[in-house]
Structures are given as C-alpha cells and as structure tokens.
PDB file of C-alpha atoms in Angstrom:
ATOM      1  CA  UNK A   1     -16.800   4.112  -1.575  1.00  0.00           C
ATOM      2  CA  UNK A   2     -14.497   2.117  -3.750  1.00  0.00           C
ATOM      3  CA  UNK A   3     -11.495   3.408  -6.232  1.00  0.00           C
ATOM      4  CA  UNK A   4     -13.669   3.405  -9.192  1.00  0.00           C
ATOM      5  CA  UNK A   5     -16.406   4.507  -7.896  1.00  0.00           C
ATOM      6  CA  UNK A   6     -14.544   7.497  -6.642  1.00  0.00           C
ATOM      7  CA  UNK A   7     -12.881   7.853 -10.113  1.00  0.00           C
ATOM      8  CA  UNK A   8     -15.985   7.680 -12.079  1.00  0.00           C
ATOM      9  CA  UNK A   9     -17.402  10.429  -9.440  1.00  0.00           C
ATOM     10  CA  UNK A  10     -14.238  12.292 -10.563  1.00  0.00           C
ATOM     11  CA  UNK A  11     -15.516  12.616 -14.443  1.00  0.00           C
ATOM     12  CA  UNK A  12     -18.957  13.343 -13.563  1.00  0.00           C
ATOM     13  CA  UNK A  13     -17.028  16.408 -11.652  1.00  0.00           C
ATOM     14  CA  UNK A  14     -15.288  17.326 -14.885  1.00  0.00           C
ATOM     15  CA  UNK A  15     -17.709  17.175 -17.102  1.00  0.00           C
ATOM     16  CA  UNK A  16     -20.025  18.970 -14.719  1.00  0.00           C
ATOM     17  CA  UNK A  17     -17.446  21.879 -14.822  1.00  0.00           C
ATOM     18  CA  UNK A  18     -17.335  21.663 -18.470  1.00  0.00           C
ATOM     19  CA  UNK A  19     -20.963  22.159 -18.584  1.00  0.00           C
ATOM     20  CA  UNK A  20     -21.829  25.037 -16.343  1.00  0.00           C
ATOM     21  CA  UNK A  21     -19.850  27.718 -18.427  1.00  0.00           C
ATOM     22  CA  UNK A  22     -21.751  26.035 -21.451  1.00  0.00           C
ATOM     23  CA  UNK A  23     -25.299  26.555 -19.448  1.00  0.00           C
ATOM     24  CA  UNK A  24     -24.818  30.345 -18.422  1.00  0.00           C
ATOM     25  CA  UNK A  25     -23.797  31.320 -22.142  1.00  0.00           C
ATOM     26  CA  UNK A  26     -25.862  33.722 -24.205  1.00  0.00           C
ATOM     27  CA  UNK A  27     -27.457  32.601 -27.678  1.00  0.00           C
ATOM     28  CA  UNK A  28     -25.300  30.839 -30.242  1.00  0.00           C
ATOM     29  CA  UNK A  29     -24.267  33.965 -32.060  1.00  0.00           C
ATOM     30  CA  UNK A  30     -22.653  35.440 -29.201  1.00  0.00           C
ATOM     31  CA  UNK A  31     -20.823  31.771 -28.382  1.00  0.00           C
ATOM     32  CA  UNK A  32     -17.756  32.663 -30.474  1.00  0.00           C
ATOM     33  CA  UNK A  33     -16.207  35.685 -28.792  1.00  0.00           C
ATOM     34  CA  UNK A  34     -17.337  34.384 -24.754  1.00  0.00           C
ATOM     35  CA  UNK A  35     -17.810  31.538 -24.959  1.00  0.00           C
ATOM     36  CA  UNK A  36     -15.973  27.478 -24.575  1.00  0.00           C
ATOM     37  CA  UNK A  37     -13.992  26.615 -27.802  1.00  0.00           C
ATOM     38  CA  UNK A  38     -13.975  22.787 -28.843  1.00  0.00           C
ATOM     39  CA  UNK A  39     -10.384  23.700 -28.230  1.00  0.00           C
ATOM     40  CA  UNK A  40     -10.732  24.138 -24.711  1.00  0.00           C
ATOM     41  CA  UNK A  41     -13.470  21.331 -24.636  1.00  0.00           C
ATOM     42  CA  UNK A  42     -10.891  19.089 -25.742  1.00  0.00           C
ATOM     43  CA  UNK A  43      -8.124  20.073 -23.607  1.00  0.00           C
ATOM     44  CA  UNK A  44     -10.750  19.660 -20.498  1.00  0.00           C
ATOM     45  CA  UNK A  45     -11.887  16.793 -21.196  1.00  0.00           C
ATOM     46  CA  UNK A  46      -8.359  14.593 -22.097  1.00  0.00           C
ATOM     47  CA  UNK A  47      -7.253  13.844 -18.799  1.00  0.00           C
ATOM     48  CA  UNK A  48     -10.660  12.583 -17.573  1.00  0.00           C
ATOM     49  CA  UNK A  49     -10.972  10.510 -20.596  1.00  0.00           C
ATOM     50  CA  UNK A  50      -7.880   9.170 -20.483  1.00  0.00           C
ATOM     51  CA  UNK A  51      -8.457   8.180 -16.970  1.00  0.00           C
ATOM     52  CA  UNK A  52     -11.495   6.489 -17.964  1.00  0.00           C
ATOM     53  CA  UNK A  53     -10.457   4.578 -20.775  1.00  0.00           C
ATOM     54  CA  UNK A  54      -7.428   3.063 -18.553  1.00  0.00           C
ATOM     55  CA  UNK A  55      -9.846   2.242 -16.034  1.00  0.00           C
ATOM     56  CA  UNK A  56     -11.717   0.246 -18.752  1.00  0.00           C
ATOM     57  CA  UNK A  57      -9.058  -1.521 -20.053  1.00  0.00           C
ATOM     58  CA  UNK A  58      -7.541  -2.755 -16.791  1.00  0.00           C
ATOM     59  CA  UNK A  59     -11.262  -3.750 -16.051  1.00  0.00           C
ATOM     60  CA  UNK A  60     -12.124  -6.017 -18.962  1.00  0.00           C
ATOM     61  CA  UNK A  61      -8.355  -7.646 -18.108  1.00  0.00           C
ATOM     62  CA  UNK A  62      -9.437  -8.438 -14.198  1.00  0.00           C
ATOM     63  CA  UNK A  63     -12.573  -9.650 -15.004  1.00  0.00           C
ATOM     64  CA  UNK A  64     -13.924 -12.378 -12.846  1.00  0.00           C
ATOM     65  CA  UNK A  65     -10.428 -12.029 -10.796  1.00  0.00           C
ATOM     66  CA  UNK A  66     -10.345 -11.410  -6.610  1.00  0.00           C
ATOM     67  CA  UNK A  67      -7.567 -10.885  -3.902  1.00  0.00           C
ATOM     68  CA  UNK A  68      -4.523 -11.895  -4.670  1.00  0.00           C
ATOM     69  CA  UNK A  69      -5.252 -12.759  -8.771  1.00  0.00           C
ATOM     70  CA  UNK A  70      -6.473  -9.008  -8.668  1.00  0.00           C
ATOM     71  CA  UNK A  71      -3.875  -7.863  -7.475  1.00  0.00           C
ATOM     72  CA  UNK A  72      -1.471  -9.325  -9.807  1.00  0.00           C
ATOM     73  CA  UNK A  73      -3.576  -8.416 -12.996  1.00  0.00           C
ATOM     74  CA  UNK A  74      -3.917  -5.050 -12.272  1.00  0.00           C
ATOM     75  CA  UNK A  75       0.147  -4.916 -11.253  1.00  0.00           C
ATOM     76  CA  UNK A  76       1.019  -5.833 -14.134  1.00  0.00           C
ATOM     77  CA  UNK A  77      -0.140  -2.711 -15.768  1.00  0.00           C
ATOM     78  CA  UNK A  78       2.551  -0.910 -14.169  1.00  0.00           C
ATOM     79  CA  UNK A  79       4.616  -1.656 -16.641  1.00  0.00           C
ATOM     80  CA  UNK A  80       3.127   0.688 -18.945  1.00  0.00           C
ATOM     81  CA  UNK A  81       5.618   3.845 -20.375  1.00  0.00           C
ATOM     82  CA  UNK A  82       2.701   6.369 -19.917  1.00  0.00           C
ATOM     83  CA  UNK A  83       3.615   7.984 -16.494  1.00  0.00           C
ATOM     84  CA  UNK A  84      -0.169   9.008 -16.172  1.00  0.00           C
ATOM     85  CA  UNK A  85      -1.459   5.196 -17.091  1.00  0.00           C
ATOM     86  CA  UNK A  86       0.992   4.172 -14.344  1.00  0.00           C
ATOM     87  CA  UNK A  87       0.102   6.773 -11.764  1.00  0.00           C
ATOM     88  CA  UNK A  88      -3.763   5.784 -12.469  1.00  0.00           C
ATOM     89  CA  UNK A  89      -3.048   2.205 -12.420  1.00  0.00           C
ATOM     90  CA  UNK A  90      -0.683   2.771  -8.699  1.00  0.00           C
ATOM     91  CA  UNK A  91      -3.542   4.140  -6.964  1.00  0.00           C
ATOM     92  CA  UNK A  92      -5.668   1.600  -8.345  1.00  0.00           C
ATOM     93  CA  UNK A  93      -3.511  -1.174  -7.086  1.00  0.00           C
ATOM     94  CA  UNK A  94      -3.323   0.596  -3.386  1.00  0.00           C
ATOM     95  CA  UNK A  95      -6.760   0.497  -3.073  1.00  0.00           C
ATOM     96  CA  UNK A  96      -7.226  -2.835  -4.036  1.00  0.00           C
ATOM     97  CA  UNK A  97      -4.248  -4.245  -1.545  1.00  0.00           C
ATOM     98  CA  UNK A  98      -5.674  -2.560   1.527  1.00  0.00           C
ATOM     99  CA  UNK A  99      -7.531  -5.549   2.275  1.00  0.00           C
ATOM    100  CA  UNK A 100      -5.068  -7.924   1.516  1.00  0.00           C
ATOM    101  CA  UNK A 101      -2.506  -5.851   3.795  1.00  0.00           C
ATOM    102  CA  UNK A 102      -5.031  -6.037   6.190  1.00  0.00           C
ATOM    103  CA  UNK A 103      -5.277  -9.840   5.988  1.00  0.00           C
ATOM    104  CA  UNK A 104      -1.445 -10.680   6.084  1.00  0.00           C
ATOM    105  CA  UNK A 105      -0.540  -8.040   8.995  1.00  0.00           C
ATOM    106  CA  UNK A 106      -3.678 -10.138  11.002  1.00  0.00           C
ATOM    107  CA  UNK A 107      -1.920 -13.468   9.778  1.00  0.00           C
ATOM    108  CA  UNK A 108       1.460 -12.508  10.238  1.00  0.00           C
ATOM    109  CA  UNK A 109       0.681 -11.074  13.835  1.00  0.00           C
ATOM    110  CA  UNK A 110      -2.090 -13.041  15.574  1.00  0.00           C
ATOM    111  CA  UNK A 111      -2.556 -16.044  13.146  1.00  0.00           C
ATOM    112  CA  UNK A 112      -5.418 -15.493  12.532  1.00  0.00           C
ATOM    113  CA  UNK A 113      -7.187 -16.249   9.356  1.00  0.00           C
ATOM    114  CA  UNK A 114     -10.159 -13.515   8.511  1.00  0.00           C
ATOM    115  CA  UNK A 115     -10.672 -14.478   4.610  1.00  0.00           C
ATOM    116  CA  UNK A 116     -14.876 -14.829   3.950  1.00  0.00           C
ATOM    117  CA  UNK A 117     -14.813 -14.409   0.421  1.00  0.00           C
ATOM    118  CA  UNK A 118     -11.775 -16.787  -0.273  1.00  0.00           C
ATOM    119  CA  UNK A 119      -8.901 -13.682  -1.699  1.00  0.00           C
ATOM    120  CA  UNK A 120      -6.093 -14.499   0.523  1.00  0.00           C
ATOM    121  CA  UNK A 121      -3.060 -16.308  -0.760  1.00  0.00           C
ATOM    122  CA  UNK A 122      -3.063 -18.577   2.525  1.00  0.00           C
ATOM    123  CA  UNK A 123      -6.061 -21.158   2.954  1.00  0.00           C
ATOM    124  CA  UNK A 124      -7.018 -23.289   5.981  1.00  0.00           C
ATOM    125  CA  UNK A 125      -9.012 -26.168   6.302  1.00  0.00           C
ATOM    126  CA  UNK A 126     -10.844 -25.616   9.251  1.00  0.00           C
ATOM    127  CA  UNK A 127     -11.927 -29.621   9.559  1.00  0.00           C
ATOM    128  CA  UNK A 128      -8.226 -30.030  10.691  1.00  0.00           C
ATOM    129  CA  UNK A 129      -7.501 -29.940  14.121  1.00  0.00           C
ATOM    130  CA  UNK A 130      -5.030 -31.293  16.681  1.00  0.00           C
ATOM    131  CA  UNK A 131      -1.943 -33.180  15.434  1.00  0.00           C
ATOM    132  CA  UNK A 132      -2.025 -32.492  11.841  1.00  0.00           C
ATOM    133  CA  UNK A 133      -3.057 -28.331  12.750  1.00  0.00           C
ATOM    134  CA  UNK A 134       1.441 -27.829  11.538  1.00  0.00           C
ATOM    135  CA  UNK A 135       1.150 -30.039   8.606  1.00  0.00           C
ATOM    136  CA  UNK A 136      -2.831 -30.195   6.974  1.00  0.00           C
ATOM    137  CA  UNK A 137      -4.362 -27.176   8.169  1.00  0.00           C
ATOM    138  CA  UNK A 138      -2.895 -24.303   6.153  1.00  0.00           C
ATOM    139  CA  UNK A 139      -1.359 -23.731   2.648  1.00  0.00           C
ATOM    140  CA  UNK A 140      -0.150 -21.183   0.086  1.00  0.00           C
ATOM    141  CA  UNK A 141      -2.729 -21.369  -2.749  1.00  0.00           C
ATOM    142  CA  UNK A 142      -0.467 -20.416  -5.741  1.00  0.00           C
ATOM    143  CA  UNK A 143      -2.830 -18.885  -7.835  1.00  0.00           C
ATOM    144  CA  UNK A 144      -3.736 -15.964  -5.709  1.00  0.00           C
ATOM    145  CA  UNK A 145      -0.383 -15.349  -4.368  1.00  0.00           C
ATOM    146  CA  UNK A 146       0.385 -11.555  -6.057  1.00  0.00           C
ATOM    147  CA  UNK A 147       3.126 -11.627  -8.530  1.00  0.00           C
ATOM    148  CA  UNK A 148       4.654  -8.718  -6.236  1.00  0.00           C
ATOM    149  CA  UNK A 149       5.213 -11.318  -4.004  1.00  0.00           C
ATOM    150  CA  UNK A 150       7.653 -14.031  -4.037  1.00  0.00           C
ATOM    151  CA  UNK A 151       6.995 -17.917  -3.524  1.00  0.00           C
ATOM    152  CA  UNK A 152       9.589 -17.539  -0.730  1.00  0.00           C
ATOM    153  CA  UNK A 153       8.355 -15.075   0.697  1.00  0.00           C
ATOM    154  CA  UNK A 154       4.772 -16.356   0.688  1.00  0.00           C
ATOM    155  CA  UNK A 155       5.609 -19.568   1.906  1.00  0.00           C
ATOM    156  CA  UNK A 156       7.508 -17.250   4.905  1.00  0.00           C
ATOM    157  CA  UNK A 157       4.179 -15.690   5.378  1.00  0.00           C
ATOM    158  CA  UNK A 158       2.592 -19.302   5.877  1.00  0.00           C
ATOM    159  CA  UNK A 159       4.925 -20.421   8.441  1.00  0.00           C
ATOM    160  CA  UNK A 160       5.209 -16.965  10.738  1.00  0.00           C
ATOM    161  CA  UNK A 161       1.609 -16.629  10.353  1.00  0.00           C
ATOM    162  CA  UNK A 162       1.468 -21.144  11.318  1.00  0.00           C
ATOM    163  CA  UNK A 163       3.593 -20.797  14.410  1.00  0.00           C
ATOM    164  CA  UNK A 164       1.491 -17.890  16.141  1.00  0.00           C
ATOM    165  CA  UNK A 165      -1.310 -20.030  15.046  1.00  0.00           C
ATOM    166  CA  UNK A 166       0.171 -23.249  16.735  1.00  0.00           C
ATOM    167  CA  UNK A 167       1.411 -21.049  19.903  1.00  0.00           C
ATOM    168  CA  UNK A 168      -2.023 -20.577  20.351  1.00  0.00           C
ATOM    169  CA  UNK A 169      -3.910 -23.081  19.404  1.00  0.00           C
ATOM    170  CA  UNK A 170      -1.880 -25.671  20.369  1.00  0.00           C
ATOM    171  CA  UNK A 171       0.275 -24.902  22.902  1.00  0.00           C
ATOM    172  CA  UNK A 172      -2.123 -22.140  24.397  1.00  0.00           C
ATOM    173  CA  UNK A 173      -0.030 -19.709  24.704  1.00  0.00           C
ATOM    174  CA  UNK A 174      -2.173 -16.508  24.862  1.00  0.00           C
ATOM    175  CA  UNK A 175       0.898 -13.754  25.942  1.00  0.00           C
ATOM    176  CA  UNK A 176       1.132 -11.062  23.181  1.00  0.00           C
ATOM    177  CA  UNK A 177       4.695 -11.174  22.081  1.00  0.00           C
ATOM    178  CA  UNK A 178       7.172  -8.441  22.766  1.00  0.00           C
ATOM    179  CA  UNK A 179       6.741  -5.401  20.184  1.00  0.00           C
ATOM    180  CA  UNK A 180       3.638  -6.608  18.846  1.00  0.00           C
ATOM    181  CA  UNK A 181       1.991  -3.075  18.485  1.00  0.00           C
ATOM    182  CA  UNK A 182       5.877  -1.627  17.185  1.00  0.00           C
ATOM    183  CA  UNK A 183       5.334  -4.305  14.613  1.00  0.00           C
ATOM    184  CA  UNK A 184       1.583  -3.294  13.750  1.00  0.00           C
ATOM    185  CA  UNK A 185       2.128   0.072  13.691  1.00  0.00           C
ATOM    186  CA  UNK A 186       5.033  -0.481  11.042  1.00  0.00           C
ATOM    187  CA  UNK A 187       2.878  -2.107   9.451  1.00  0.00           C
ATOM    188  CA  UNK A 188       0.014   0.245   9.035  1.00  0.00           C
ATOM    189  CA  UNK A 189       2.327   2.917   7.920  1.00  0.00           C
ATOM    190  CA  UNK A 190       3.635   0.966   5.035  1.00  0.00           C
ATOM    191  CA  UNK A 191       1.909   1.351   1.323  1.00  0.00           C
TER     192      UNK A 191
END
C-alpha cells in the first residue's frame, strides 16, 4: 500500500468516526443537548483536512515527476514553517526514498544496477562492454540526482558503485569484500 494511499485510508477513518456518533443520534430535536456540535465537527475534522489539502498541493507540484526528481520536489516542501505541513511532508519523503535507498545501497555494495522504470540518478548503457565498461558505461544523470544530495557526492556514488562493477565484471573478481553485511546492515538502519 503506498503513503497516500495509506493517508487517504486515514480520512476515510476520521470521517467514519465522525459519522457513527452522528448515525446512533435520536431525532433532530433532541441533537442539541447529546448530540455532535459543528464545534466539535470542526475541531475533528481540521487535522484530517489539513493533511489532505498538503497532500494535494505537494501532488499537483510532483506531477509527472519519478525517483530522484520526486524526491527533490517533494523535499523541498520541508521548508515550510508549519511543523505539521513538515511532519506530513517528512513521512511523505521517507516513503518515497525507500526505493531509491534501496537502489544506491545495491549500487554502492554489489554494483549492481536494478533501475526498470528509469528513477535512479546513475544510468548505464548496457550496449557498452569491455574496454570502455570505466569510461562509457555509467553516468550521473543530473536531473534526477535529489537536491539532498550533492554533485560530489553523487558522482562518489558513481565511482564506488563503477569499481565493484569493474571488480566484477572485468576483472572477475567474485569474493564479497570484508564487512559487506556490517556495511548493509548500516545501511538498512539508516532513514
């Protein structure tokens, strides 16, 4: 189940508790003293809304946007001075790196290349092989590098994630290197 999916699941759930005290109430005339105020409607229904609406607008911005251009468009709305916009928009952004952690820490540690629908920063040619695998064969695509990450540092990713590539590819060296798994587990236990 994706983020939003989830979040929009988490409205329905609101509004579902704002209805069932509205079901089980007696006859309009008796409303007043029992029943839900528009006060209290209001009040239940602001955080969900709010939610909703943020969602929306950080939706219409990353339209037609994947991987690492995602990423970037929807880190930008950290910046926002509403501490709920910005807690809404953080766990928005973790979901949406997951896969893109998942890509780099298989770059970084096998060099390996898993990308099918094209939302990794790094590219390969896959016509390229042999002598021109160092040179031809990979590169940062600057568009979809996330703005949470530096040109530097991608361009660090590309070669770390080049020479495992060329240790095995070329040189066919298939021996794990020491504190692999140390490496992958601090990895998978970063946000």
């Amino acid at each position: 189940m994706s983020h939003l999916q989830l979040q929009v699941d988490t409205a329905y759930t609101a509004a579902a508790v704002v209805d069932s005290p509205l079901s089980e109430l007696e006859p309009l005339a008796s409303r007043r003293s029992t029943g839900l105020t528009l006060r209290q409607l209001v009040v239940w229904s602001l955080d969900p809304m709010a939610r909703l609406k943020c969602l929306v607008a950080v939706m219409e911005a990353c339209r037609d946007k994947k991987g690492g251009a995602l990423a970037s468009c929807i880190h930008s709305f950290l910046q926002h001075g509403d501490p709920f916009v910005k807690d809404t928009v953080k766990q928005l952004l973790a979901a949406v790196c997951k896969p893109l952690h998942a890509m780099l820490s298989r770059w970084i540690l096998a060099g390996e290349l898993d990308d099918a629908y094209g939302e990794f920063f790094i590219a390969a040619n896959l016509e390229i092989k042999g002598n021109l695998l160092w040179h031809e064969k990979y590169r940062v695509l600057d568009a979809m590098v996330p703005s949470f990450i530096s040109m530097a540092q991608a361009k660090k990713i590309l070669a770390t994630g080049k020479s495992i590539n060329f240790l095995r590819e070329v040189c066919l060296d298939q021996a794990l290197f020491i504190n692999k798994d140390h490496l992958k587990n601090s990895l998978e236990s970063t946000s």
